Amino acid sequence: MSEIAKVVVVGAGTMGHGIAQVCAQSGLRVTLTDVSEAAVGKGVSAIDKSLERLVQKGKLAAEARDRARAALATSTDPAGASADADLVIEAVPENMALKLDLFRAISGRAPAHTIFGTNTSSLSVTEIAGATNDPARVIGLHFFNPVPVMELLEIVRGLGTSDATTDAARAFASRIGKRPIVVKDSPGFATSRLGVILGCEAIRMLETGVASAEDIDAAMELGYRHPMGPLRLTDLVGLDVRLAILEHLHRELGEQFRPPALLRQMVRAGRLGKKVGRGFYEYPSDATK
């Protein structure tokens, strides 16, 4: 497996532009792709703002910011951009059909050495790999939001993932400053399975009046040293995203993952969390940008 130098990130949303940023800051050549110029432009703008904040806080030299920005290219043709990629990282919405279509298109254009990474937080890496021409080169690369800040990279081995691909993923994690853990392909992996069950129980507690959202979150922040309580974290991730993960795990693993009625009601009401300004908490308009 050759050394990773050229990375293509498919999806310029919150996760995708964060992944592209950390790759560019680490000296890799990166192409950020999405379905439209507007979507790509929004992702690049978010990267520019993030890099500038790091410079203003003294955490990144201006020269390093400029090098990272110079290492970033854009495209609206994911398959075409993948034609010379060492690593393709998919960061599109959690929809299996969408991911399968994408990997079918990309695997037909990418070189024989290309590694295919999926940023899925709960879907089967093995099933996704089945859409490619070489499942041995497919692996889960589950990043955490916000990507430039969060240290963990959950590496997920599908049934057919090779040792060489796993070793290359570990080396990539180290290159971009992340600490990897390796888990097998199981519904929810390790992190989503643990994270959503805590969040699910917190929502049930709120639903039944055990305590306020603020006090439930404070219990975990002050009593267990969690940096963020489970309800505020659900707001950050997105209530719709959490609901989709819970529905998947409920089907795969059983009743302990049944989504609370309150969560369904809030999603139907459009209270999706920080990205829309209101979830379990309310957020000023500048906090959602």
PDB file of C-alpha atoms in Angstrom:
ATOM      1  CA  MET A   1       0.000   0.000   0.000  1.00  0.00           C
ATOM      2  CA  SER A   2       1.582   3.281  -1.126  1.00  0.00           C
ATOM      3  CA  GLU A   3       1.878   6.295   1.143  1.00  0.00           C
ATOM      4  CA  ILE A   4      -1.160   8.559   1.219  1.00  0.00           C
ATOM      5  CA  ALA A   5      -0.430  11.959  -0.333  1.00  0.00           C
ATOM      6  CA  LYS A   6      -3.615  12.887  -2.249  1.00  0.00           C
ATOM      7  CA  VAL A   7      -6.986  12.816  -0.480  1.00  0.00           C
ATOM      8  CA  VAL A   8     -10.428  13.375  -1.965  1.00  0.00           C
ATOM      9  CA  VAL A   9     -13.249  14.256   0.443  1.00  0.00           C
ATOM     10  CA  VAL A  10     -16.759  13.729  -0.898  1.00  0.00           C
ATOM     11  CA  GLY A  11     -19.274  15.958   0.855  1.00  0.00           C
ATOM     12  CA  ALA A  12     -18.518  19.538   1.892  1.00  0.00           C
ATOM     13  CA  GLY A  13     -20.851  19.711   4.889  1.00  0.00           C
ATOM     14  CA  THR A  14     -19.871  19.971   8.548  1.00  0.00           C
ATOM     15  CA  MET A  15     -17.929  16.709   8.642  1.00  0.00           C
ATOM     16  CA  GLY A  16     -16.530  16.883   5.126  1.00  0.00           C
ATOM     17  CA  HIS A  17     -15.051  20.363   5.326  1.00  0.00           C
ATOM     18  CA  GLY A  18     -13.627  19.544   8.758  1.00  0.00           C
ATOM     19  CA  ILE A  19     -11.915  16.434   7.392  1.00  0.00           C
ATOM     20  CA  ALA A  20     -10.582  18.384   4.416  1.00  0.00           C
ATOM     21  CA  GLN A  21      -9.196  21.049   6.751  1.00  0.00           C
ATOM     22  CA  VAL A  22      -7.238  18.678   8.980  1.00  0.00           C
ATOM     23  CA  CYS A  23      -5.840  16.868   5.943  1.00  0.00           C
ATOM     24  CA  ALA A  24      -4.702  20.134   4.350  1.00  0.00           C
ATOM     25  CA  GLN A  25      -3.173  21.343   7.623  1.00  0.00           C
ATOM     26  CA  SER A  26      -1.201  18.086   7.779  1.00  0.00           C
ATOM     27  CA  GLY A  27       0.464  18.669   4.436  1.00  0.00           C
ATOM     28  CA  LEU A  28      -1.727  16.421   2.303  1.00  0.00           C
ATOM     29  CA  ARG A  29      -3.119  17.545  -1.033  1.00  0.00           C
ATOM     30  CA  VAL A  30      -6.895  17.641  -0.717  1.00  0.00           C
ATOM     31  CA  THR A  31      -9.788  17.964  -3.138  1.00  0.00           C
ATOM     32  CA  LEU A  32     -13.116  18.824  -1.513  1.00  0.00           C
ATOM     33  CA  THR A  33     -16.083  17.773  -3.644  1.00  0.00           C
ATOM     34  CA  ASP A  34     -19.850  18.105  -3.528  1.00  0.00           C
ATOM     35  CA  VAL A  35     -22.816  18.160  -5.883  1.00  0.00           C
ATOM     36  CA  SER A  36     -22.744  21.901  -6.591  1.00  0.00           C
ATOM     37  CA  GLU A  37     -20.425  24.880  -6.654  1.00  0.00           C
ATOM     38  CA  ALA A  38     -22.566  26.484  -3.946  1.00  0.00           C
ATOM     39  CA  ALA A  39     -22.137  23.523  -1.601  1.00  0.00           C
ATOM     40  CA  VAL A  40     -18.385  23.376  -2.192  1.00  0.00           C
ATOM     41  CA  GLY A  41     -18.075  27.133  -1.766  1.00  0.00           C
ATOM     42  CA  LYS A  42     -19.884  26.994   1.562  1.00  0.00           C
ATOM     43  CA  GLY A  43     -17.480  24.296   2.742  1.00  0.00           C
ATOM     44  CA  VAL A  44     -14.418  26.268   1.666  1.00  0.00           C
ATOM     45  CA  SER A  45     -15.760  29.382   3.392  1.00  0.00           C
ATOM     46  CA  ALA A  46     -16.140  27.396   6.616  1.00  0.00           C
ATOM     47  CA  ILE A  47     -12.545  26.177   6.310  1.00  0.00           C
ATOM     48  CA  ASP A  48     -11.290  29.719   5.754  1.00  0.00           C
ATOM     49  CA  LYS A  49     -13.117  30.945   8.859  1.00  0.00           C
ATOM     50  CA  SER A  50     -11.832  28.042  10.954  1.00  0.00           C
ATOM     51  CA  LEU A  51      -8.228  28.576   9.873  1.00  0.00           C
ATOM     52  CA  GLU A  52      -8.484  32.303  10.540  1.00  0.00           C
ATOM     53  CA  ARG A  53      -9.826  31.687  14.041  1.00  0.00           C
ATOM     54  CA  LEU A  54      -6.853  29.430  14.750  1.00  0.00           C
ATOM     55  CA  VAL A  55      -4.467  32.164  13.588  1.00  0.00           C
ATOM     56  CA  GLN A  56      -6.200  34.800  15.701  1.00  0.00           C
ATOM     57  CA  LYS A  57      -5.993  32.550  18.769  1.00  0.00           C
ATOM     58  CA  GLY A  58      -2.296  31.957  18.193  1.00  0.00           C
ATOM     59  CA  LYS A  59      -2.779  28.248  17.558  1.00  0.00           C
ATOM     60  CA  LEU A  60      -1.702  28.356  13.908  1.00  0.00           C
ATOM     61  CA  ALA A  61       0.932  30.440  12.160  1.00  0.00           C
ATOM     62  CA  ALA A  62      -0.210  32.572   9.242  1.00  0.00           C
ATOM     63  CA  GLU A  63       2.258  30.727   7.009  1.00  0.00           C
ATOM     64  CA  ALA A  64       0.730  27.379   7.997  1.00  0.00           C
ATOM     65  CA  ARG A  65      -2.735  28.753   7.240  1.00  0.00           C
ATOM     66  CA  ASP A  66      -1.578  29.807   3.783  1.00  0.00           C
ATOM     67  CA  ARG A  67       0.023  26.394   3.114  1.00  0.00           C
ATOM     68  CA  ALA A  68      -3.155  24.609   4.143  1.00  0.00           C
ATOM     69  CA  ARG A  69      -5.289  26.812   1.926  1.00  0.00           C
ATOM     70  CA  ALA A  70      -2.913  26.289  -1.015  1.00  0.00           C
ATOM     71  CA  ALA A  71      -3.167  22.507  -0.565  1.00  0.00           C
ATOM     72  CA  LEU A  72      -6.960  22.613  -1.005  1.00  0.00           C
ATOM     73  CA  ALA A  73      -8.652  22.178  -4.380  1.00  0.00           C
ATOM     74  CA  THR A  74     -12.349  21.788  -5.190  1.00  0.00           C
ATOM     75  CA  SER A  75     -14.519  19.843  -7.627  1.00  0.00           C
ATOM     76  CA  THR A  76     -18.148  19.001  -8.341  1.00  0.00           C
ATOM     77  CA  ASP A  77     -17.166  15.670  -9.926  1.00  0.00           C
ATOM     78  CA  PRO A  78     -16.295  13.174  -7.142  1.00  0.00           C
ATOM     79  CA  ALA A  79     -15.582  10.306  -9.526  1.00  0.00           C
ATOM     80  CA  GLY A  80     -13.351  12.430 -11.738  1.00  0.00           C
ATOM     81  CA  ALA A  81     -11.490  13.873  -8.743  1.00  0.00           C
ATOM     82  CA  SER A  82     -10.850  10.332  -7.490  1.00  0.00           C
ATOM     83  CA  ALA A  83      -8.959   9.344 -10.638  1.00  0.00           C
ATOM     84  CA  ASP A  84      -5.573  10.064  -8.998  1.00  0.00           C
ATOM     85  CA  ALA A  85      -6.497   9.744  -5.314  1.00  0.00           C
ATOM     86  CA  ASP A  86      -4.614   7.705  -2.730  1.00  0.00           C
ATOM     87  CA  LEU A  87      -7.525   7.970  -0.301  1.00  0.00           C
ATOM     88  CA  VAL A  88     -11.173   8.853  -0.872  1.00  0.00           C
ATOM     89  CA  ILE A  89     -13.209   9.748   2.226  1.00  0.00           C
ATOM     90  CA  GLU A  90     -16.989   9.778   1.867  1.00  0.00           C
ATOM     91  CA  ALA A  91     -18.786  12.229   4.169  1.00  0.00           C
ATOM     92  CA  VAL A  92     -22.293  12.353   2.674  1.00  0.00           C
ATOM     93  CA  PRO A  93     -25.560  11.986   4.669  1.00  0.00           C
ATOM     94  CA  GLU A  94     -26.313   8.711   6.478  1.00  0.00           C
ATOM     95  CA  ASN A  95     -28.255   7.129   3.642  1.00  0.00           C
ATOM     96  CA  MET A  96     -27.137   3.685   2.528  1.00  0.00           C
ATOM     97  CA  ALA A  97     -28.481   3.972  -1.022  1.00  0.00           C
ATOM     98  CA  LEU A  98     -26.664   7.274  -1.493  1.00  0.00           C
ATOM     99  CA  LYS A  99     -23.407   5.829  -0.197  1.00  0.00           C
ATOM    100  CA  LEU A 100     -23.672   2.703  -2.358  1.00  0.00           C
ATOM    101  CA  ASP A 101     -24.280   4.744  -5.516  1.00  0.00           C
ATOM    102  CA  LEU A 102     -21.337   6.966  -4.689  1.00  0.00           C
ATOM    103  CA  PHE A 103     -18.886   4.137  -4.086  1.00  0.00           C
ATOM    104  CA  ARG A 104     -19.975   2.341  -7.261  1.00  0.00           C
ATOM    105  CA  ALA A 105     -19.162   5.465  -9.245  1.00  0.00           C
ATOM    106  CA  ILE A 106     -15.884   6.201  -7.503  1.00  0.00           C
ATOM    107  CA  SER A 107     -14.449   2.678  -7.449  1.00  0.00           C
ATOM    108  CA  GLY A 108     -14.750   2.492 -11.222  1.00  0.00           C
ATOM    109  CA  ARG A 109     -12.534   5.555 -11.694  1.00  0.00           C
ATOM    110  CA  ALA A 110      -9.999   5.358  -8.864  1.00  0.00           C
ATOM    111  CA  PRO A 111      -6.568   3.716  -9.241  1.00  0.00           C
ATOM    112  CA  ALA A 112      -5.952   0.145  -8.053  1.00  0.00           C
ATOM    113  CA  HIS A 113      -4.158   1.341  -4.906  1.00  0.00           C
ATOM    114  CA  THR A 114      -6.826   3.794  -3.699  1.00  0.00           C
ATOM    115  CA  ILE A 115      -8.253   3.290  -0.210  1.00  0.00           C
ATOM    116  CA  PHE A 116     -11.963   4.011   0.209  1.00  0.00           C
ATOM    117  CA  GLY A 117     -12.965   5.412   3.583  1.00  0.00           C
ATOM    118  CA  THR A 118     -16.492   6.018   4.789  1.00  0.00           C
ATOM    119  CA  ASN A 119     -17.273   8.435   7.598  1.00  0.00           C
ATOM    120  CA  THR A 120     -20.485   6.600   8.487  1.00  0.00           C
ATOM    121  CA  SER A 121     -21.289   6.643  12.198  1.00  0.00           C
ATOM    122  CA  SER A 122     -23.465   3.524  12.231  1.00  0.00           C
ATOM    123  CA  LEU A 123     -24.052   1.927   8.822  1.00  0.00           C
ATOM    124  CA  SER A 124     -22.408  -1.330   7.731  1.00  0.00           C
ATOM    125  CA  VAL A 125     -18.935  -0.842   6.283  1.00  0.00           C
ATOM    126  CA  THR A 126     -19.146  -4.379   4.894  1.00  0.00           C
ATOM    127  CA  GLU A 127     -22.298  -3.526   2.940  1.00  0.00           C
ATOM    128  CA  ILE A 128     -20.767  -0.317   1.633  1.00  0.00           C
ATOM    129  CA  ALA A 129     -17.662  -2.249   0.558  1.00  0.00           C
ATOM    130  CA  GLY A 130     -19.847  -4.548  -1.526  1.00  0.00           C
ATOM    131  CA  ALA A 131     -20.501  -1.652  -3.910  1.00  0.00           C
ATOM    132  CA  THR A 132     -16.805  -1.419  -4.844  1.00  0.00           C
ATOM    133  CA  ASN A 133     -14.591  -3.589  -7.023  1.00  0.00           C
ATOM    134  CA  ASP A 134     -12.272  -4.444  -4.104  1.00  0.00           C
ATOM    135  CA  PRO A 135     -13.760  -4.678  -0.571  1.00  0.00           C
ATOM    136  CA  ALA A 136     -10.273  -5.220   0.857  1.00  0.00           C
ATOM    137  CA  ARG A 137      -9.562  -1.514   0.299  1.00  0.00           C
ATOM    138  CA  VAL A 138     -12.685  -0.235   2.066  1.00  0.00           C
ATOM    139  CA  ILE A 139     -12.594   0.901   5.704  1.00  0.00           C
ATOM    140  CA  GLY A 140     -14.619   3.021   8.100  1.00  0.00           C
ATOM    141  CA  LEU A 141     -13.003   6.339   9.083  1.00  0.00           C
ATOM    142  CA  HIS A 142     -15.412   7.743  11.668  1.00  0.00           C
ATOM    143  CA  PHE A 143     -14.427  11.297  12.579  1.00  0.00           C
ATOM    144  CA  PHE A 144     -16.012  13.389  15.319  1.00  0.00           C
ATOM    145  CA  ASN A 145     -17.471  16.882  15.272  1.00  0.00           C
ATOM    146  CA  PRO A 146     -15.802  19.367  15.241  1.00  0.00           C
ATOM    147  CA  VAL A 147     -13.141  17.474  13.288  1.00  0.00           C
ATOM    148  CA  PRO A 148     -10.281  19.989  13.798  1.00  0.00           C
ATOM    149  CA  VAL A 149     -10.749  19.737  17.587  1.00  0.00           C
ATOM    150  CA  MET A 150     -11.747  16.144  18.337  1.00  0.00           C
ATOM    151  CA  GLU A 151      -8.796  13.807  18.765  1.00  0.00           C
ATOM    152  CA  LEU A 152     -10.441  10.445  18.111  1.00  0.00           C
ATOM    153  CA  LEU A 153     -10.624   8.602  14.795  1.00  0.00           C
ATOM    154  CA  GLU A 154     -12.638   5.367  14.957  1.00  0.00           C
ATOM    155  CA  ILE A 155     -11.293   2.952  12.337  1.00  0.00           C
ATOM    156  CA  VAL A 156     -13.850   0.292  11.402  1.00  0.00           C
ATOM    157  CA  ARG A 157     -12.790  -2.956   9.717  1.00  0.00           C
ATOM    158  CA  GLY A 158     -15.351  -4.454   7.390  1.00  0.00           C
ATOM    159  CA  LEU A 159     -15.529  -8.195   6.868  1.00  0.00           C
ATOM    160  CA  GLY A 160     -13.219  -7.975   3.862  1.00  0.00           C
ATOM    161  CA  THR A 161     -10.941  -5.110   4.948  1.00  0.00           C
ATOM    162  CA  SER A 162      -7.298  -6.104   4.576  1.00  0.00           C
ATOM    163  CA  ASP A 163      -4.528  -5.733   7.143  1.00  0.00           C
ATOM    164  CA  ALA A 164      -2.693  -3.470   4.692  1.00  0.00           C
ATOM    165  CA  THR A 165      -5.677  -1.118   4.481  1.00  0.00           C
ATOM    166  CA  THR A 166      -6.005  -1.048   8.273  1.00  0.00           C
ATOM    167  CA  ASP A 167      -2.298  -0.300   8.681  1.00  0.00           C
ATOM    168  CA  ALA A 168      -2.549   2.512   6.122  1.00  0.00           C
ATOM    169  CA  ALA A 169      -5.556   3.945   7.983  1.00  0.00           C
ATOM    170  CA  ARG A 170      -3.606   3.917  11.258  1.00  0.00           C
ATOM    171  CA  ALA A 171      -0.700   5.719   9.597  1.00  0.00           C
ATOM    172  CA  PHE A 172      -3.113   8.261   8.097  1.00  0.00           C
ATOM    173  CA  ALA A 173      -4.642   8.898  11.525  1.00  0.00           C
ATOM    174  CA  SER A 174      -1.214   9.615  12.978  1.00  0.00           C
ATOM    175  CA  ARG A 175      -0.325  11.851  10.030  1.00  0.00           C
ATOM    176  CA  ILE A 176      -3.340  14.096  10.654  1.00  0.00           C
ATOM    177  CA  GLY A 177      -2.874  14.177  14.421  1.00  0.00           C
ATOM    178  CA  LYS A 178      -5.667  11.807  15.446  1.00  0.00           C
ATOM    179  CA  ARG A 179      -5.608   8.939  17.938  1.00  0.00           C
ATOM    180  CA  PRO A 180      -7.105   5.859  16.314  1.00  0.00           C
ATOM    181  CA  ILE A 181      -9.073   3.002  17.788  1.00  0.00           C
ATOM    182  CA  VAL A 182      -9.854  -0.061  15.676  1.00  0.00           C
ATOM    183  CA  VAL A 183     -13.211  -1.817  15.939  1.00  0.00           C
ATOM    184  CA  LYS A 184     -14.948  -4.473  13.902  1.00  0.00           C
ATOM    185  CA  ASP A 185     -17.957  -3.726  11.724  1.00  0.00           C
ATOM    186  CA  SER A 186     -20.874  -4.011  14.136  1.00  0.00           C
ATOM    187  CA  PRO A 187     -24.032  -1.827  14.272  1.00  0.00           C
ATOM    188  CA  GLY A 188     -23.100   1.471  15.889  1.00  0.00           C
ATOM    189  CA  PHE A 189     -19.458   0.399  16.189  1.00  0.00           C
ATOM    190  CA  ALA A 190     -18.152   1.388  19.641  1.00  0.00           C
ATOM    191  CA  THR A 191     -18.691   5.132  19.843  1.00  0.00           C
ATOM    192  CA  SER A 192     -22.150   5.589  18.364  1.00  0.00           C
ATOM    193  CA  ARG A 193     -23.477   2.610  20.265  1.00  0.00           C
ATOM    194  CA  LEU A 194     -22.291   4.014  23.587  1.00  0.00           C
ATOM    195  CA  GLY A 195     -23.020   7.644  22.793  1.00  0.00           C
ATOM    196  CA  VAL A 196     -26.584   7.261  21.568  1.00  0.00           C
ATOM    197  CA  ILE A 197     -27.646   4.973  24.419  1.00  0.00           C
ATOM    198  CA  LEU A 198     -26.564   7.648  26.916  1.00  0.00           C
ATOM    199  CA  GLY A 199     -28.295  10.359  24.926  1.00  0.00           C
ATOM    200  CA  CYS A 200     -31.401   8.195  24.539  1.00  0.00           C
ATOM    201  CA  GLU A 201     -31.683   7.663  28.301  1.00  0.00           C
ATOM    202  CA  ALA A 202     -31.134  11.373  28.947  1.00  0.00           C
ATOM    203  CA  ILE A 203     -34.047  12.183  26.614  1.00  0.00           C
ATOM    204  CA  ARG A 204     -36.251   9.638  28.389  1.00  0.00           C
ATOM    205  CA  MET A 205     -35.364  11.229  31.723  1.00  0.00           C
ATOM    206  CA  LEU A 206     -36.311  14.654  30.387  1.00  0.00           C
ATOM    207  CA  GLU A 207     -39.489  13.216  28.892  1.00  0.00           C
ATOM    208  CA  THR A 208     -40.615  11.737  32.224  1.00  0.00           C
ATOM    209  CA  GLY A 209     -39.676  14.805  34.280  1.00  0.00           C
ATOM    210  CA  VAL A 210     -36.768  13.301  36.222  1.00  0.00           C
ATOM    211  CA  ALA A 211     -34.792  16.543  35.892  1.00  0.00           C
ATOM    212  CA  SER A 212     -34.325  19.559  33.637  1.00  0.00           C
ATOM    213  CA  ALA A 213     -32.099  19.435  30.567  1.00  0.00           C
ATOM    214  CA  GLU A 214     -29.587  21.674  32.338  1.00  0.00           C
ATOM    215  CA  ASP A 215     -29.397  19.442  35.406  1.00  0.00           C
ATOM    216  CA  ILE A 216     -29.185  16.206  33.414  1.00  0.00           C
ATOM    217  CA  ASP A 217     -26.262  17.636  31.447  1.00  0.00           C
ATOM    218  CA  ALA A 218     -24.624  19.033  34.596  1.00  0.00           C
ATOM    219  CA  ALA A 219     -24.807  15.558  36.178  1.00  0.00           C
ATOM    220  CA  MET A 220     -22.595  14.111  33.459  1.00  0.00           C
ATOM    221  CA  GLU A 221     -20.315  17.133  33.115  1.00  0.00           C
ATOM    222  CA  LEU A 222     -19.639  17.604  36.829  1.00  0.00           C
ATOM    223  CA  GLY A 223     -20.105  14.068  38.101  1.00  0.00           C
ATOM    224  CA  TYR A 224     -18.445  12.113  35.285  1.00  0.00           C
ATOM    225  CA  ARG A 225     -16.221  14.785  33.743  1.00  0.00           C
ATOM    226  CA  HIS A 226     -17.883  14.631  30.336  1.00  0.00           C
ATOM    227  CA  PRO A 227     -16.894  17.782  28.427  1.00  0.00           C
ATOM    228  CA  MET A 228     -20.496  18.181  27.250  1.00  0.00           C
ATOM    229  CA  GLY A 229     -23.752  16.768  28.581  1.00  0.00           C
ATOM    230  CA  PRO A 230     -25.733  14.251  26.482  1.00  0.00           C
ATOM    231  CA  LEU A 231     -28.580  16.622  25.610  1.00  0.00           C
ATOM    232  CA  ARG A 232     -26.337  19.487  24.542  1.00  0.00           C
ATOM    233  CA  LEU A 233     -24.276  16.968  22.568  1.00  0.00           C
ATOM    234  CA  THR A 234     -27.437  15.752  20.836  1.00  0.00           C
ATOM    235  CA  ASP A 235     -28.131  19.372  19.864  1.00  0.00           C
ATOM    236  CA  LEU A 236     -24.633  19.613  18.407  1.00  0.00           C
ATOM    237  CA  VAL A 237     -24.877  16.344  16.457  1.00  0.00           C
ATOM    238  CA  GLY A 238     -28.429  17.065  15.272  1.00  0.00           C
ATOM    239  CA  LEU A 239     -31.623  15.513  16.596  1.00  0.00           C
ATOM    240  CA  ASP A 240     -32.464  14.189  13.135  1.00  0.00           C
ATOM    241  CA  VAL A 241     -29.069  12.497  12.912  1.00  0.00           C
ATOM    242  CA  ARG A 242     -29.473  10.939  16.362  1.00  0.00           C
ATOM    243  CA  LEU A 243     -32.967   9.726  15.449  1.00  0.00           C
ATOM    244  CA  ALA A 244     -31.718   8.064  12.267  1.00  0.00           C
ATOM    245  CA  ILE A 245     -28.946   6.279  14.185  1.00  0.00           C
ATOM    246  CA  LEU A 246     -31.345   5.103  16.892  1.00  0.00           C
ATOM    247  CA  GLU A 247     -33.811   3.789  14.303  1.00  0.00           C
ATOM    248  CA  HIS A 248     -31.009   1.832  12.633  1.00  0.00           C
ATOM    249  CA  LEU A 249     -29.731   0.393  15.918  1.00  0.00           C
ATOM    250  CA  HIS A 250     -33.262  -0.409  17.048  1.00  0.00           C
ATOM    251  CA  ARG A 251     -33.716  -2.532  13.927  1.00  0.00           C
ATOM    252  CA  GLU A 252     -30.318  -4.174  14.286  1.00  0.00           C
ATOM    253  CA  LEU A 253     -29.872  -4.597  18.052  1.00  0.00           C
ATOM    254  CA  GLY A 254     -33.217  -4.378  19.805  1.00  0.00           C
ATOM    255  CA  GLU A 255     -35.522  -2.498  22.132  1.00  0.00           C
ATOM    256  CA  GLN A 256     -32.869  -0.704  24.196  1.00  0.00           C
ATOM    257  CA  PHE A 257     -32.354   1.577  21.171  1.00  0.00           C
ATOM    258  CA  ARG A 258     -36.017   2.426  20.529  1.00  0.00           C
ATOM    259  CA  PRO A 259     -36.136   6.215  19.955  1.00  0.00           C
ATOM    260  CA  PRO A 260     -37.975   8.167  22.676  1.00  0.00           C
ATOM    261  CA  ALA A 261     -41.294   9.711  21.641  1.00  0.00           C
ATOM    262  CA  LEU A 262     -39.990  13.156  22.644  1.00  0.00           C
ATOM    263  CA  LEU A 263     -37.132  12.880  20.149  1.00  0.00           C
ATOM    264  CA  ARG A 264     -39.532  12.029  17.317  1.00  0.00           C
ATOM    265  CA  GLN A 265     -41.808  14.930  18.270  1.00  0.00           C
ATOM    266  CA  MET A 266     -38.949  17.415  18.310  1.00  0.00           C
ATOM    267  CA  VAL A 267     -37.672  16.287  14.909  1.00  0.00           C
ATOM    268  CA  ARG A 268     -41.180  16.594  13.458  1.00  0.00           C
ATOM    269  CA  ALA A 269     -41.358  20.102  14.917  1.00  0.00           C
ATOM    270  CA  GLY A 270     -38.102  21.054  13.196  1.00  0.00           C
ATOM    271  CA  ARG A 271     -36.233  21.439  16.469  1.00  0.00           C
ATOM    272  CA  LEU A 272     -33.098  19.763  15.119  1.00  0.00           C
ATOM    273  CA  GLY A 273     -30.518  21.310  17.424  1.00  0.00           C
ATOM    274  CA  LYS A 274     -27.809  23.920  17.123  1.00  0.00           C
ATOM    275  CA  LYS A 275     -27.789  23.961  13.313  1.00  0.00           C
ATOM    276  CA  VAL A 276     -31.297  25.479  13.290  1.00  0.00           C
ATOM    277  CA  GLY A 277     -30.992  27.448  16.534  1.00  0.00           C
ATOM    278  CA  ARG A 278     -33.262  25.308  18.673  1.00  0.00           C
ATOM    279  CA  GLY A 279     -33.230  21.812  20.127  1.00  0.00           C
ATOM    280  CA  PHE A 280     -33.130  20.958  23.803  1.00  0.00           C
ATOM    281  CA  TYR A 281     -31.604  24.427  24.156  1.00  0.00           C
ATOM    282  CA  GLU A 282     -31.952  27.637  22.204  1.00  0.00           C
ATOM    283  CA  TYR A 283     -28.972  29.205  20.423  1.00  0.00           C
ATOM    284  CA  PRO A 284     -28.348  32.765  19.248  1.00  0.00           C
ATOM    285  CA  SER A 285     -28.221  33.168  15.480  1.00  0.00           C
ATOM    286  CA  ASP A 286     -24.445  33.718  15.433  1.00  0.00           C
ATOM    287  CA  ALA A 287     -23.886  30.379  17.226  1.00  0.00           C
ATOM    288  CA  THR A 288     -25.414  28.417  14.334  1.00  0.00           C
ATOM    289  CA  LYS A 289     -22.982  29.694  11.722  1.00  0.00           C
TER     290      LYS A 289
END
